[in-house]
PDB file of C-alpha atoms in Angstrom:
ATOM      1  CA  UNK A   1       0.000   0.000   0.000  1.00 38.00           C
ATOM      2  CA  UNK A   2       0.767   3.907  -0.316  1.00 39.00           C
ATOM      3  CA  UNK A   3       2.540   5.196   2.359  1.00 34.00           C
ATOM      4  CA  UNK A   4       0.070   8.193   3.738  1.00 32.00           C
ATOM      5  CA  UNK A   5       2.006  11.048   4.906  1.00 31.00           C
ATOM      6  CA  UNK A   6       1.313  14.894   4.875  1.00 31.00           C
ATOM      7  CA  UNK A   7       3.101  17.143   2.568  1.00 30.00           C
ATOM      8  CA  UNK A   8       4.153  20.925   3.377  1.00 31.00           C
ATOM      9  CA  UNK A   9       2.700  22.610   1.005  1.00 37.00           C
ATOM     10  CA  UNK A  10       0.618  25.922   0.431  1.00 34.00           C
ATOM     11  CA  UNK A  11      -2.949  26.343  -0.897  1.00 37.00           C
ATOM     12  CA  UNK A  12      -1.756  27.670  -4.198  1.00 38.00           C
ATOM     13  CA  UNK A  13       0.104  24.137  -4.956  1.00 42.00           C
ATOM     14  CA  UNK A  14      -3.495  22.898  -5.473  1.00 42.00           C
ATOM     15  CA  UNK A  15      -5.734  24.883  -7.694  1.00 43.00           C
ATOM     16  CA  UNK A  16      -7.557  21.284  -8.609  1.00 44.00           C
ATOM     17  CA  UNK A  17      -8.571  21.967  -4.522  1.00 44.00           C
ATOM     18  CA  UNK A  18      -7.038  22.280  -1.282  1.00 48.00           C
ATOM     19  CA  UNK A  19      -8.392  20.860   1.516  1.00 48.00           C
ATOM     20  CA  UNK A  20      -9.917  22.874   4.543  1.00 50.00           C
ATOM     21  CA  UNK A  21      -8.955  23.377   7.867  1.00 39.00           C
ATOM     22  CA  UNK A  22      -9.903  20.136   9.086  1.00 61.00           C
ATOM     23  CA  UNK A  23      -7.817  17.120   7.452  1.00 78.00           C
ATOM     24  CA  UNK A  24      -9.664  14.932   4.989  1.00 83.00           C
ATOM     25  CA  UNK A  25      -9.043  11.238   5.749  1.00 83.00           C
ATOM     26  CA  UNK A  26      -8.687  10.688   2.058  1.00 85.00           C
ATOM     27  CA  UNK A  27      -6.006  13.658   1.614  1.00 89.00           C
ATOM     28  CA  UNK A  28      -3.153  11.732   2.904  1.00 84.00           C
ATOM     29  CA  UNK A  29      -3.693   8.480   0.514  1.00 83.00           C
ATOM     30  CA  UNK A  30      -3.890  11.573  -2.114  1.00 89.00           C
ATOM     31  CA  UNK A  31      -0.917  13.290  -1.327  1.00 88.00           C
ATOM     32  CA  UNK A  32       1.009  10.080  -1.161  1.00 86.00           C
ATOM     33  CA  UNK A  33      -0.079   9.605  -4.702  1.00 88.00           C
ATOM     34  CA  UNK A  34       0.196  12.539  -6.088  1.00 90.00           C
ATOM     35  CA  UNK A  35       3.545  13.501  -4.855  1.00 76.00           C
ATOM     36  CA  UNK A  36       4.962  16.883  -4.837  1.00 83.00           C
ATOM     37  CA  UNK A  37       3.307  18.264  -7.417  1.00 87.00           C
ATOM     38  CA  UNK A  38      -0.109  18.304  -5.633  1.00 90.00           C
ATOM     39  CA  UNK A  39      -2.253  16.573  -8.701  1.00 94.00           C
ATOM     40  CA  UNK A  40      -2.794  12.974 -10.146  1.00 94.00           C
ATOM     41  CA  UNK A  41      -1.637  12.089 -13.669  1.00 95.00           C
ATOM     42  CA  UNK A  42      -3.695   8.863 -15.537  1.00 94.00           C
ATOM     43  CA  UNK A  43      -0.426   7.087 -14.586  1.00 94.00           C
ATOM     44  CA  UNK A  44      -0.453   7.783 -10.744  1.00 94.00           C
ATOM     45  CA  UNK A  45      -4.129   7.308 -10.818  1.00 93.00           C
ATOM     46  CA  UNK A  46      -3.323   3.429 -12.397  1.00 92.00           C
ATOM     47  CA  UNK A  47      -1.188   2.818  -9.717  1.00 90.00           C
ATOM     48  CA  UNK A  48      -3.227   3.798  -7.068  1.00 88.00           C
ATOM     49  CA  UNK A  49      -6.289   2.051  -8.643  1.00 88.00           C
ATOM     50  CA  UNK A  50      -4.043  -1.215  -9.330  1.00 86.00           C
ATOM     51  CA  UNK A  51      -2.465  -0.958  -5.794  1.00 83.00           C
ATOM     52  CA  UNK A  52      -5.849  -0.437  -4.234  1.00 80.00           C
ATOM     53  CA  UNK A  53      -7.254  -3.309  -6.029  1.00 75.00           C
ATOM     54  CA  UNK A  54      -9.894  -1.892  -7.880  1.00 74.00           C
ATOM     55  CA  UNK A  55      -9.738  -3.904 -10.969  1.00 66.00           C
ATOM     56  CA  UNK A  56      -9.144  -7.653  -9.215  1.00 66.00           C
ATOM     57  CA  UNK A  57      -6.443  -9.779  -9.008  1.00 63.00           C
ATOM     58  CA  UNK A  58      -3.865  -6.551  -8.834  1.00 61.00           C
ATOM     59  CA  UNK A  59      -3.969  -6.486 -12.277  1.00 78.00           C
ATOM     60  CA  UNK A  60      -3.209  -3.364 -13.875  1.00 85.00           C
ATOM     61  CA  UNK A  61      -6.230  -0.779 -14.434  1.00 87.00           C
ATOM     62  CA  UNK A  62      -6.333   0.263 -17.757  1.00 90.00           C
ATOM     63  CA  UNK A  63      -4.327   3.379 -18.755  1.00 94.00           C
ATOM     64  CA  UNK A  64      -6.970   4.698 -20.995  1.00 93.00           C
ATOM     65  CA  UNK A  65     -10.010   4.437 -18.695  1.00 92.00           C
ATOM     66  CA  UNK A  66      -7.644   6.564 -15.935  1.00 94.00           C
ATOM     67  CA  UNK A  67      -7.638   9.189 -18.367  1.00 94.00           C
ATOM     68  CA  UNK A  68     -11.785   8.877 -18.924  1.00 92.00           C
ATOM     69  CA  UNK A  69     -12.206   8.997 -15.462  1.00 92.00           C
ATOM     70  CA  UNK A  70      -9.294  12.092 -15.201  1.00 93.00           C
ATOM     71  CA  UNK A  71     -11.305  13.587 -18.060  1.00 91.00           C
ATOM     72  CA  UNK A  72     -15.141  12.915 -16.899  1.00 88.00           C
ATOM     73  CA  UNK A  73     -13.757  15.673 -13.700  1.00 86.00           C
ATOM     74  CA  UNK A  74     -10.810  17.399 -14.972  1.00 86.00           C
ATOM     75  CA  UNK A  75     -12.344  20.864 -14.777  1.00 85.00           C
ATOM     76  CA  UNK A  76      -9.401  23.047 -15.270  1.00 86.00           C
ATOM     77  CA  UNK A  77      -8.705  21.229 -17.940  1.00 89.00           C
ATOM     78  CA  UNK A  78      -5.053  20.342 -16.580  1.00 89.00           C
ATOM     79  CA  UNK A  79      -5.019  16.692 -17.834  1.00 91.00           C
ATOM     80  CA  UNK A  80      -4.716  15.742 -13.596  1.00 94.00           C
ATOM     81  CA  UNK A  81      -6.734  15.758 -10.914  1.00 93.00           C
ATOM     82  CA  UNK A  82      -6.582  18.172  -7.573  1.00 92.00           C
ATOM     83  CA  UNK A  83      -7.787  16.696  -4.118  1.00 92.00           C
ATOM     84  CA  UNK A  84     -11.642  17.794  -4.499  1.00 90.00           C
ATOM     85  CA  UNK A  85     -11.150  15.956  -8.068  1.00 91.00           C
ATOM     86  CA  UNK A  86      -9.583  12.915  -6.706  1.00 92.00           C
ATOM     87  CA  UNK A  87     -12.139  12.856  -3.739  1.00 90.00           C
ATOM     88  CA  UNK A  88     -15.156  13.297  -5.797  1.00 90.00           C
ATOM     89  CA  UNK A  89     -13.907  10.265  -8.173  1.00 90.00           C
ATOM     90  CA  UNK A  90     -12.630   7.911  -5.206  1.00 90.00           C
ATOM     91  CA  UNK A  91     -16.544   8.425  -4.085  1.00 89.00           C
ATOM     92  CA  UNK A  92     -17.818   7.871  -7.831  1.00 88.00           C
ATOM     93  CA  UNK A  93     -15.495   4.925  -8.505  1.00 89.00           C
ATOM     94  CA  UNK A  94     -16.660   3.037  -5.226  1.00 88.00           C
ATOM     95  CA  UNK A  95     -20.427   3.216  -5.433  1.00 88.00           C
ATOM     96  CA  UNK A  96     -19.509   1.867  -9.251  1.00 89.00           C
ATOM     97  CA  UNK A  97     -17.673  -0.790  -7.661  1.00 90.00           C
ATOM     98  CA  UNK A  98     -20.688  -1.592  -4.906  1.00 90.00           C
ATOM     99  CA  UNK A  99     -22.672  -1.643  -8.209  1.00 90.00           C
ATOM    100  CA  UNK A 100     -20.701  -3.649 -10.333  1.00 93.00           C
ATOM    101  CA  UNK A 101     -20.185  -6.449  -7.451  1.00 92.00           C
ATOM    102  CA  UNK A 102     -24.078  -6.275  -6.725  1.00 91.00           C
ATOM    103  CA  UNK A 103     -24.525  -6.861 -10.629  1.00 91.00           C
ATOM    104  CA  UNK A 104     -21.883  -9.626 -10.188  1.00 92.00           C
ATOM    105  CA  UNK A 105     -24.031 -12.604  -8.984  1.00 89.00           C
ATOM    106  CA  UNK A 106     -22.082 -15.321  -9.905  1.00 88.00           C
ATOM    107  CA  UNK A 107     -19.372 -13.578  -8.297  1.00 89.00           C
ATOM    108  CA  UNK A 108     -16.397 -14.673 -11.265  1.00 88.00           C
ATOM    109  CA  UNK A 109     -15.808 -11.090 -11.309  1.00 89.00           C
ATOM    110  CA  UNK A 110     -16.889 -10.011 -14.281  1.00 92.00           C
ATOM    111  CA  UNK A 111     -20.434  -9.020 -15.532  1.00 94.00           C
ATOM    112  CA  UNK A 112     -22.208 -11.408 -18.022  1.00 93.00           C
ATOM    113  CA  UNK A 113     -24.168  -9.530 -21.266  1.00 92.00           C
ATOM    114  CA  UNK A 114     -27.260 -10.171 -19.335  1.00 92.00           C
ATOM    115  CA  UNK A 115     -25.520  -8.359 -16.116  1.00 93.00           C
ATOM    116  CA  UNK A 116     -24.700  -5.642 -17.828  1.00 93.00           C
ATOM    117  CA  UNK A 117     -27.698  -5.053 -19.194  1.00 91.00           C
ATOM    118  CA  UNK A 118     -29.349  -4.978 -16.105  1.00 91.00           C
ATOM    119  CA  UNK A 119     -26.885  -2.726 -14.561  1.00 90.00           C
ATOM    120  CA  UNK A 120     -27.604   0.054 -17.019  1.00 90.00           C
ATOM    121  CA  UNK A 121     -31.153  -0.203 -16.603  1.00 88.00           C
ATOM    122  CA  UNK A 122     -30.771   0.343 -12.903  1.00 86.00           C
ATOM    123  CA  UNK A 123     -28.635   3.155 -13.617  1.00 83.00           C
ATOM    124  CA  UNK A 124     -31.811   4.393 -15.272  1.00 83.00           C
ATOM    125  CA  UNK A 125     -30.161   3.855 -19.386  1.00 84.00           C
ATOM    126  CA  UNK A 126     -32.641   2.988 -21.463  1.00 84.00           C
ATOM    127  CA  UNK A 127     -30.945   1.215 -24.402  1.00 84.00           C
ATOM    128  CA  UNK A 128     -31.585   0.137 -27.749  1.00 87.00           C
ATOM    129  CA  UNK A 129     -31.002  -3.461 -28.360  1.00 89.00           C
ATOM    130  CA  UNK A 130     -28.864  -2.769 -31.042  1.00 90.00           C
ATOM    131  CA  UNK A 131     -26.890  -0.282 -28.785  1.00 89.00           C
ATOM    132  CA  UNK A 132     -26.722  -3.049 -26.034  1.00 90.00           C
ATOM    133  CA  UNK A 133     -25.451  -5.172 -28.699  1.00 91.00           C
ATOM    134  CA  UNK A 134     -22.366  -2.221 -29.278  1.00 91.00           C
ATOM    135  CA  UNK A 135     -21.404  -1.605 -25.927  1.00 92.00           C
ATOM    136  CA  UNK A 136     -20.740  -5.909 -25.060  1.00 92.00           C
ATOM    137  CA  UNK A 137     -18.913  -5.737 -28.241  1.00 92.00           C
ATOM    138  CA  UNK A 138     -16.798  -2.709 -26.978  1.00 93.00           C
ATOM    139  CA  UNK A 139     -16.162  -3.673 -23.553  1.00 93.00           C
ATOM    140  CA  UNK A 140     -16.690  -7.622 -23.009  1.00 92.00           C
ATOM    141  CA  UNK A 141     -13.653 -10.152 -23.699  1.00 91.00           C
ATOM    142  CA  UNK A 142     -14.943 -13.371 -24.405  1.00 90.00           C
ATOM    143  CA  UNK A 143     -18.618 -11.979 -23.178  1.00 89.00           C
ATOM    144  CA  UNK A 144     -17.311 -11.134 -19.544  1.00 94.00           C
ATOM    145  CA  UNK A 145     -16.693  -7.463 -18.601  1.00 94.00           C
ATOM    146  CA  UNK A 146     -14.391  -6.649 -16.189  1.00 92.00           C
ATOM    147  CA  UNK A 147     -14.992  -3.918 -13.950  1.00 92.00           C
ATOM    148  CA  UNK A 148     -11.847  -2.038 -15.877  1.00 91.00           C
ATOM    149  CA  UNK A 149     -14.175  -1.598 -19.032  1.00 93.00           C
ATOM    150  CA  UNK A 150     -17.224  -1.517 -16.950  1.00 93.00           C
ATOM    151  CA  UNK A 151     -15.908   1.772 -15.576  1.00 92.00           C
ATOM    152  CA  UNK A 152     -14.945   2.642 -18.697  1.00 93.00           C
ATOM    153  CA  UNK A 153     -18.204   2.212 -20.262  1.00 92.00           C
ATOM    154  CA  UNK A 154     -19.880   3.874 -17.083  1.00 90.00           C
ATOM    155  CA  UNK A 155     -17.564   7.082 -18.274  1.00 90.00           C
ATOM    156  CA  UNK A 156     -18.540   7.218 -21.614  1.00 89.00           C
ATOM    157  CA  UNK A 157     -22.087   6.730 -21.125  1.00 87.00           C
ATOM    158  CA  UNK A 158     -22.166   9.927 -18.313  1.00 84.00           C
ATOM    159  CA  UNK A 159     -20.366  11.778 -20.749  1.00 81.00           C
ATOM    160  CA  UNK A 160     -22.405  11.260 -23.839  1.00 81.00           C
ATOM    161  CA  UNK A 161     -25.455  11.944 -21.885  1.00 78.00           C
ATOM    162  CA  UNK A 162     -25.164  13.994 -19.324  1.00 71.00           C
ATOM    163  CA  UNK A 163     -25.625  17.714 -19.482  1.00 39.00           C
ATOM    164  CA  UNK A 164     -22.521  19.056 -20.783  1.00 43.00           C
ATOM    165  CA  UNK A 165     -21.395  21.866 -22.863  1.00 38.00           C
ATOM    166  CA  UNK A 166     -22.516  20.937 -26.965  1.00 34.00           C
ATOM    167  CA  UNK A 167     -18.849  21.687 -27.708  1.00 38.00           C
ATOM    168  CA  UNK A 168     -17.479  19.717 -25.175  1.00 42.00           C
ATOM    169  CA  UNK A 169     -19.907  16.886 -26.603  1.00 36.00           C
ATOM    170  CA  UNK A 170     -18.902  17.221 -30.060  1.00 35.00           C
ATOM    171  CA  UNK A 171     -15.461  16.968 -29.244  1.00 41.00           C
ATOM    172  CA  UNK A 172     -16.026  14.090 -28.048  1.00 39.00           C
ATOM    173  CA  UNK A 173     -17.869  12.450 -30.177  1.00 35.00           C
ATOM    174  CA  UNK A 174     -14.961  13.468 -32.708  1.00 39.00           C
ATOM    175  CA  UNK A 175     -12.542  11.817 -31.043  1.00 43.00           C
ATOM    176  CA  UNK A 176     -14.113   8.816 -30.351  1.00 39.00           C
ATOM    177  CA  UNK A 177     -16.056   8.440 -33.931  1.00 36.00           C
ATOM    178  CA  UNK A 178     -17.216   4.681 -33.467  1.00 39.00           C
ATOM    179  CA  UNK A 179     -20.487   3.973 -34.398  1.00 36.00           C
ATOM    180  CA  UNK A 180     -21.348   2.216 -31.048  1.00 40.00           C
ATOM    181  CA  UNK A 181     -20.434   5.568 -29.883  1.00 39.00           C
ATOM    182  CA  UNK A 182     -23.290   7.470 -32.264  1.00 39.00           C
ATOM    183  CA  UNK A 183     -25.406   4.705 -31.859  1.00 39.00           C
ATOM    184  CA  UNK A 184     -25.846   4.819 -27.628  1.00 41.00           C
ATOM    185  CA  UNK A 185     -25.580   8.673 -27.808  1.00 42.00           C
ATOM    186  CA  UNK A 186     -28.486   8.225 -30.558  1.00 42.00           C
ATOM    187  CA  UNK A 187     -30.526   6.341 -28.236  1.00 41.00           C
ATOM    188  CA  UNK A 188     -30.182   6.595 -24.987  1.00 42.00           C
ATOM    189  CA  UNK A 189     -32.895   7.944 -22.878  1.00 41.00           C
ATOM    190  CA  UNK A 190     -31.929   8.805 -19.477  1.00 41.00           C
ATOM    191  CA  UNK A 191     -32.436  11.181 -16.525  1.00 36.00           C
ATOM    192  CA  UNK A 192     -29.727  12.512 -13.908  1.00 33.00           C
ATOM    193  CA  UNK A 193     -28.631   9.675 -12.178  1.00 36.00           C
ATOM    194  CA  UNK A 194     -24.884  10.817 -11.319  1.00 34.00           C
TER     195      UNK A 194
END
């Protein structure tokens, strides 16, 4: 594990957020990660996710989803995350992990089609079946998703339909021009569940 361990530091060393007066029990695992610099890169954030044992099996969490879930709350647009950042994440990336072992029922730690399916819907996505059909192809190996790409998918989905800036949107939808991406944005019904 991380060695926790406060870092001298001033307020303007975290514009991503400094905590108050009163110390955050997460700010110590984040300043252990972060380092001196006072923000989390998608690298750090794969350690600490791998090290934590988010993913199972300390297998490595996937480099790319760090830097969907960096992007989902980057704010300042810094390509890191500050503490309030990194705190508001930790929370989001448990309650997906509560979810995706509650979705689990076989517990092989991985989410079946079916599983998946009825995650979303609890999430309150209303899918397409052809869009259902995308997003196993996308994130299942072998028809199991792990909860790497299940957080991954989680990501996209809250970005694609959440209420965000049209530009923002676009951009994304640039960069990612799949046409499972088109298709879910296409159909997906959904109210604010995040």
């Amino acid at each position: 594990m991380l060695k926790c361990e406060m870092l001298c530091c001033s307020p303007s060393q975290f514009p991503g957020g400094f905590p108050g007066s009163q110390q955050d029990p997460l700010y110590g695992y984040f300043s252990a990660v972060a380092g001196q610099d006072g923000h989390v890169s998608a690298e750090e954030l794969q350690a600490c996710l791998t090290q934590a044992n988010f993913s199972g099996g300390y297998k490595p969490f996937n480099l790319e989803t760090c830097r969907l879930m960096i992007g989902m709350l980057d704010r300042d647009m810094s390509g890191s995350m500050g503490f309030n950042e990194f705190k508001e994440l930790w929370t989001v990336i448990n309650a997906w992990k509560q979810h995706f072992m509650a979705m689990d029922r076989d517990r092989s730690g991985t989410v079946d089609p079916q599983e998946m399916n009825q995650a979303l819907s609890s999430m309150g996505y209303r899918l397409s079946p052809q869009a259902m059909n995308c997003i196993i192809k996308r994130y299942s190996c072998q028809g199991k998703i792990t909860f790497d790409d299940y957080v991954a998918c989680c990501v996209r989905l809250r970005s694609l339909t959440g209420k965000r800036n049209v530009n923002l949107l676009v951009r994304e939808l640039l960069l990612q021009p799949t046409l499972c991406a088109r298709h879910a944005y296409k159909s997906v019904k959904r109210k604010s569940l995040f």
